[in-house]
Coordinates of C-alpha atoms and ligand atoms in Angstrom, one line a residue:
M22 CA -14.9 -8.9 28.4
T23 CA -14.4 -7.5 24.9
N24 CA -13.9 -9.5 21.8
P25 CA -10.5 -9.1 20.1
P26 CA -10.1 -6.4 17.5
G27 CA -10.0 -7.5 13.9
F28 CA -6.5 -9.0 13.3
G29 CA -4.4 -6.5 11.3
S30 CA -7.4 -4.1 11.2
G31 CA -4.9 -1.2 11.0
S32 CA -6.7 0.7 13.6
R33 CA -3.4 2.0 15.0
L34 CA -2.0 2.8 11.5
T35 CA -2.3 5.9 9.4
F36 CA -1.5 3.9 6.2
M37 CA -1.7 0.2 5.5
S38 CA 1.9 0.4 4.1
P39 CA 5.3 1.5 5.4
L40 CA 4.7 5.2 4.8
S41 CA 5.4 8.1 7.2
D42 CA 3.3 11.2 7.5
R43 CA 6.2 13.2 6.2
R44 CA 6.7 11.1 3.0
A45 CA 3.0 10.9 2.4
D46 CA 2.5 14.7 2.6
R47 CA 5.5 15.4 0.3
L48 CA 4.4 12.8 -2.2
A49 CA 0.8 14.2 -2.1
A50 CA 2.2 17.7 -2.6
E51 CA 4.4 16.6 -5.5
L52 CA 1.5 14.7 -7.2
A53 CA -0.9 17.6 -6.7
A54 CA 1.5 20.1 -8.2
H55 CA 0.9 18.4 -11.5
E56 CA -2.7 19.5 -11.1
P57 CA -4.6 16.3 -11.8
A58 CA -8.3 16.8 -12.4
T59 CA -9.0 13.1 -11.7
V60 CA -7.3 10.7 -9.3
F61 CA -8.0 6.9 -9.1
D62 CA -6.6 4.9 -6.2
I63 CA -6.6 1.1 -6.8
G64 CA -6.6 -0.9 -3.6
C65 CA -7.0 2.4 -1.6
G66 CA -7.5 0.8 1.8
W67 CA -9.1 3.5 4.0
G68 CA -8.0 6.1 1.4
E69 CA -5.6 8.1 3.5
L70 CA -3.2 8.9 0.6
L71 CA -6.0 9.7 -1.8
L72 CA -7.5 12.1 0.7
R73 CA -4.2 13.8 1.2
V74 CA -3.8 14.2 -2.5
L75 CA -7.3 15.7 -2.8
D76 CA -6.5 18.0 0.1
A77 CA -3.4 19.2 -1.7
A78 CA -5.2 19.5 -5.1
P79 CA -8.5 21.4 -4.4
R80 CA -9.8 21.1 -7.9
A81 CA -9.3 17.3 -8.2
R82 CA -12.0 14.6 -7.8
G83 CA -11.1 11.1 -6.7
I84 CA -12.3 7.5 -6.9
G85 CA -10.9 4.9 -4.6
V86 CA -11.7 1.2 -4.8
D87 CA -11.0 -1.6 -2.3
A88 CA -12.2 -5.1 -1.8
F89 CA -12.3 -4.9 2.0
G90 CA -15.6 -3.3 3.1
P91 CA -14.6 -2.1 6.6
D92 CA -11.7 -0.1 5.1
V93 CA -14.0 1.4 2.5
E94 CA -16.4 2.5 5.3
R95 CA -13.5 4.0 7.2
A96 CA -12.5 5.9 4.0
R97 CA -16.0 7.3 3.6
G98 CA -16.1 8.4 7.2
N99 CA -12.6 10.1 7.0
A100 CA -13.7 11.8 3.8
A101 CA -16.8 13.2 5.5
D102 CA -14.8 14.3 8.6
R103 CA -12.4 16.2 6.4
G104 CA -15.0 17.9 4.2
L105 CA -14.0 15.9 1.1
A106 CA -17.0 13.7 0.6
D107 CA -18.3 15.8 -2.3
R108 CA -15.0 15.2 -4.2
V109 CA -14.4 11.6 -3.6
T110 CA -16.2 8.3 -4.2
F111 CA -15.1 5.1 -2.4
L112 CA -16.2 1.9 -4.0
E113 CA -16.2 -1.5 -2.4
G114 CA -15.3 -4.3 -4.9
Q115 CA -12.8 -5.9 -7.0
A116 CA -10.5 -3.4 -8.7
K117 CA -10.9 -5.1 -12.1
D118 CA -14.7 -4.4 -12.0
H119 CA -14.3 -0.7 -11.3
L120 CA -11.4 0.5 -13.5
S121 CA -11.5 4.1 -14.7
A122 CA -9.1 6.4 -16.4
A123 CA -7.5 9.3 -14.5
D124 CA -4.8 11.9 -14.6
L125 CA -3.2 10.4 -11.6
V126 CA -3.4 6.7 -10.7
I127 CA -2.3 5.4 -7.3
N128 CA -1.5 1.8 -6.6
S129 CA 0.3 1.3 -3.3
G130 CA 0.7 -2.2 -1.8
A131 CA -2.1 -3.6 -4.0
Y132 CA -0.5 -4.9 -7.2
Q133 CA -2.1 -8.2 -6.3
A134 CA -5.3 -6.8 -7.6
F135 CA -3.9 -7.5 -11.1
G136 CA -1.7 -10.6 -10.4
S137 CA 2.1 -10.0 -10.4
I138 CA 3.9 -6.7 -10.3
P139 CA 4.5 -6.6 -14.1
D140 CA 0.8 -7.6 -14.6
A141 CA -0.2 -4.5 -12.5
L142 CA 2.1 -2.1 -14.3
R143 CA 0.7 -3.3 -17.7
A144 CA -2.9 -3.1 -16.5
I145 CA -2.4 0.4 -15.1
R146 CA -0.8 1.9 -18.1
P147 CA -4.0 2.3 -20.3
L148 CA -5.8 3.9 -17.3
V149 CA -3.5 6.9 -17.3
N150 CA -4.6 9.9 -19.3
P151 CA -2.0 11.4 -21.7
G152 CA 0.5 13.4 -19.7
G153 CA -0.7 11.8 -16.5
R154 CA 1.2 10.4 -13.5
V155 CA 1.2 7.1 -11.5
L156 CA 2.3 6.5 -8.0
F157 CA 3.2 2.8 -7.9
A158 CA 4.4 1.4 -4.7
C159 CA 5.2 -2.2 -3.8
E160 CA 7.5 -4.5 -1.9
I161 CA 10.9 -5.2 -3.4
W162 CA 13.9 -7.3 -2.4
D163 CA 16.6 -5.3 -0.7
R164 CA 18.6 -8.5 -1.1
T165 CA 17.6 -11.9 -2.3
P166 CA 16.3 -13.9 0.8
T167 CA 17.9 -17.1 1.8
A168 CA 15.8 -20.3 1.8
E169 CA 15.6 -20.1 5.6
E170 CA 14.2 -16.5 5.4
L171 CA 11.7 -17.5 2.7
A172 CA 10.5 -20.3 4.8
E173 CA 9.6 -17.8 7.6
M174 CA 7.6 -15.5 5.2
W175 CA 4.0 -15.8 4.0
P176 CA 3.1 -19.2 2.7
G177 CA 4.0 -19.4 -1.0
T178 CA 6.5 -16.5 -1.0
T179 CA 9.3 -17.2 -3.5
T180 CA 12.2 -15.2 -4.8
D181 CA 9.9 -14.4 -7.7
T182 CA 7.3 -12.7 -5.4
C183 CA 9.2 -9.4 -5.5
L184 CA 11.7 -7.7 -7.8
H185 CA 14.9 -5.9 -7.1
L186 CA 14.7 -2.1 -7.5
P187 CA 16.5 -1.9 -10.9
D188 CA 14.3 -4.7 -12.3
L189 CA 11.1 -3.0 -10.9
V190 CA 12.0 0.3 -12.7
D191 CA 12.9 -1.6 -15.9
Q192 CA 9.5 -3.3 -15.7
A193 CA 7.8 0.1 -15.4
V194 CA 9.7 1.3 -18.4
A195 CA 8.8 -1.8 -20.3
A196 CA 5.1 -1.2 -19.5
G197 CA 5.3 2.2 -21.1
F198 CA 6.2 4.6 -18.3
R199 CA 9.1 6.9 -17.7
P200 CA 10.4 7.1 -14.1
L201 CA 10.2 10.6 -12.6
N202 CA 11.1 9.6 -9.0
V203 CA 12.3 6.5 -7.3
E204 CA 12.5 6.3 -3.5
M205 CA 12.3 3.7 -0.8
S206 CA 10.7 3.4 2.6
T207 CA 13.2 3.6 5.5
R208 CA 13.6 0.7 7.9
G209 CA 11.9 3.0 10.5
E210 CA 8.8 3.3 8.3
W211 CA 8.7 -0.6 8.0
D212 CA 9.2 -1.1 11.7
W213 CA 6.5 1.4 12.6
F214 CA 4.1 -0.3 10.2
E215 CA 4.8 -3.8 11.4
A216 CA 4.6 -2.9 15.1
G217 CA 1.5 -0.8 14.4
F218 CA -0.2 -3.7 12.6
A219 CA 0.0 -5.8 15.7
A220 CA -0.4 -3.1 18.3
S221 CA -4.2 -3.2 19.0
S222 CA -4.2 -7.1 19.1
E223 CA -1.2 -7.1 21.5
E224 CA -2.8 -4.7 23.8
W225 CA -6.1 -6.6 23.8
L226 CA -4.2 -9.8 24.7
L227 CA -2.5 -8.1 27.7
A228 CA -5.9 -7.1 29.0
N229 CA -7.8 -10.3 28.0
G230 CA -5.4 -13.2 28.5
D231 CA -8.2 -15.5 29.9
H232 CA -10.6 -14.9 26.9
D233 CA -11.6 -18.0 24.8
E234 CA -9.9 -16.5 21.8
A235 CA -6.7 -15.4 23.5
D236 CA -4.6 -18.5 22.7
A237 CA -5.5 -18.4 19.0
L238 CA -4.7 -14.7 18.8
R239 CA -1.4 -15.1 20.7
A240 CA -0.4 -17.9 18.2
R241 CA -1.3 -15.6 15.3
L242 CA 0.7 -12.7 16.7
D243 CA 3.7 -14.9 17.3
A244 CA 3.6 -16.2 13.8
Q245 CA 3.2 -12.7 12.4
R246 CA 6.2 -11.4 14.4
R247 CA 8.3 -14.4 13.3
R248 CA 7.4 -13.7 9.7
W249 CA 8.6 -10.1 10.2
L250 CA 11.7 -10.4 12.3
R251 CA 13.0 -13.7 11.0
G252 CA 11.7 -13.5 7.4
S253 CA 11.1 -10.1 5.8
R254 CA 12.8 -7.5 7.9
D255 CA 16.4 -7.8 6.6
T256 CA 15.4 -8.6 3.0
M257 CA 12.3 -6.7 2.0
G258 CA 12.1 -3.1 1.1
Y259 CA 9.2 -0.9 -0.2
A260 CA 9.6 1.3 -3.3
Y261 CA 7.7 4.3 -4.4
L262 CA 7.9 5.0 -8.1
T263 CA 6.4 8.2 -9.6
L264 CA 5.9 7.4 -13.2
G265 CA 4.9 9.6 -16.2
V266 CA 3.3 8.9 -19.5
P267 CA 3.7 11.0 -22.6
T268 CA 1.6 14.0 -23.3
H269 CA 1.1 12.8 -26.8
P270 CA 0.6 9.1 -27.5
T271 CA 3.9 8.6 -29.2
A272 CA 6.3 5.7 -28.5
I273 CA 8.8 6.3 -25.7
Ligands
SAM324 C1 -1.5 -3.4 1.8 S1 -3.1 -2.7 1.6 C2 -2.7 -1.1 1.0 C3 -3.8 -0.1 1.2 C4 -3.5 1.3 0.8 N1 -3.1 1.4 -0.6 C5 -2.5 1.9 1.7 O1 -1.3 2.0 1.2 O2 -2.8 2.3 2.8 C6 -3.6 -3.5 0.1 C7 -5.1 -3.2 -0.2 O3 -5.4 -3.8 -1.5 C8 -6.7 -4.2 -1.4 N2 -6.9 -5.2 -2.5 C9 -6.2 -6.4 -2.7 N3 -6.7 -7.0 -3.8 C10 -7.7 -6.2 -4.3 C11 -8.6 -6.3 -5.4 N4 -8.5 -7.4 -6.2 N5 -9.5 -5.3 -5.6 C12 -9.5 -4.3 -4.8 N6 -8.8 -4.1 -3.7 C13 -7.8 -5.1 -3.5 C14 -6.8 -4.8 0.0 O4 -8.2 -5.0 0.4 C15 -6.0 -3.9 0.8 O5 -6.9 -2.8 1.3

């Protein structure tokens, strides 16, 4: 009898965020077209987006940092498999301990590394070289959740946890960026992500229902599904902002 896979290990996912292959490849191509020499991905997970940017920008070098060791190991393995290991370094640790400046900074689904969303935008701004770009992606409210929906979400979620899209873009501008592109994940990307997050655990449960850990895993999966289908699905979106900073350090 096998032990359950790590809950939410993402083993069935391409990205640890609601991002399709198609959007990822287009974003990577657009970001690479600006010819960054250096790319820094903060909270990179297993680094899939960073690797796609490096594939599309053959002269660029990258650094990814993430606090979760197994994802960093997966990133290193993927880089080696794709012949990119000599152009990318994956660091395990707290983002704040490994900050470095770059022509392109990526922060997708990992604003928590700095606190709130506005905190993250303010912290990222000085890391971007003059004329550089940022891909900043995070959860937003599609509509303000009801008290009942909030109660179904992650413990501690409040209406202040996310911003609405116009407020997010205003926060980015207030932090010293100009918005070059604003786009949102589709519901299909969200559903694919949420179902993919649970998939390996659900399949293990079907095959191992009499395992000692089965009841605990079933309860966790049920809670996770409730959080998604009764809490976030109709209220939460995910925004991708491509942001620019001035070529010369003048006020904008
Ligand atoms: C939702 S995942 C997104 C991963 C990746 N950016 C992607 O889109 O596939 C958030 C990631 O941020 C990382 N993270 C959260 N807080 C962090 C911190 N303080 N320092 C470094 N990484 C952090 C987590 O370990 C996790 O891998």
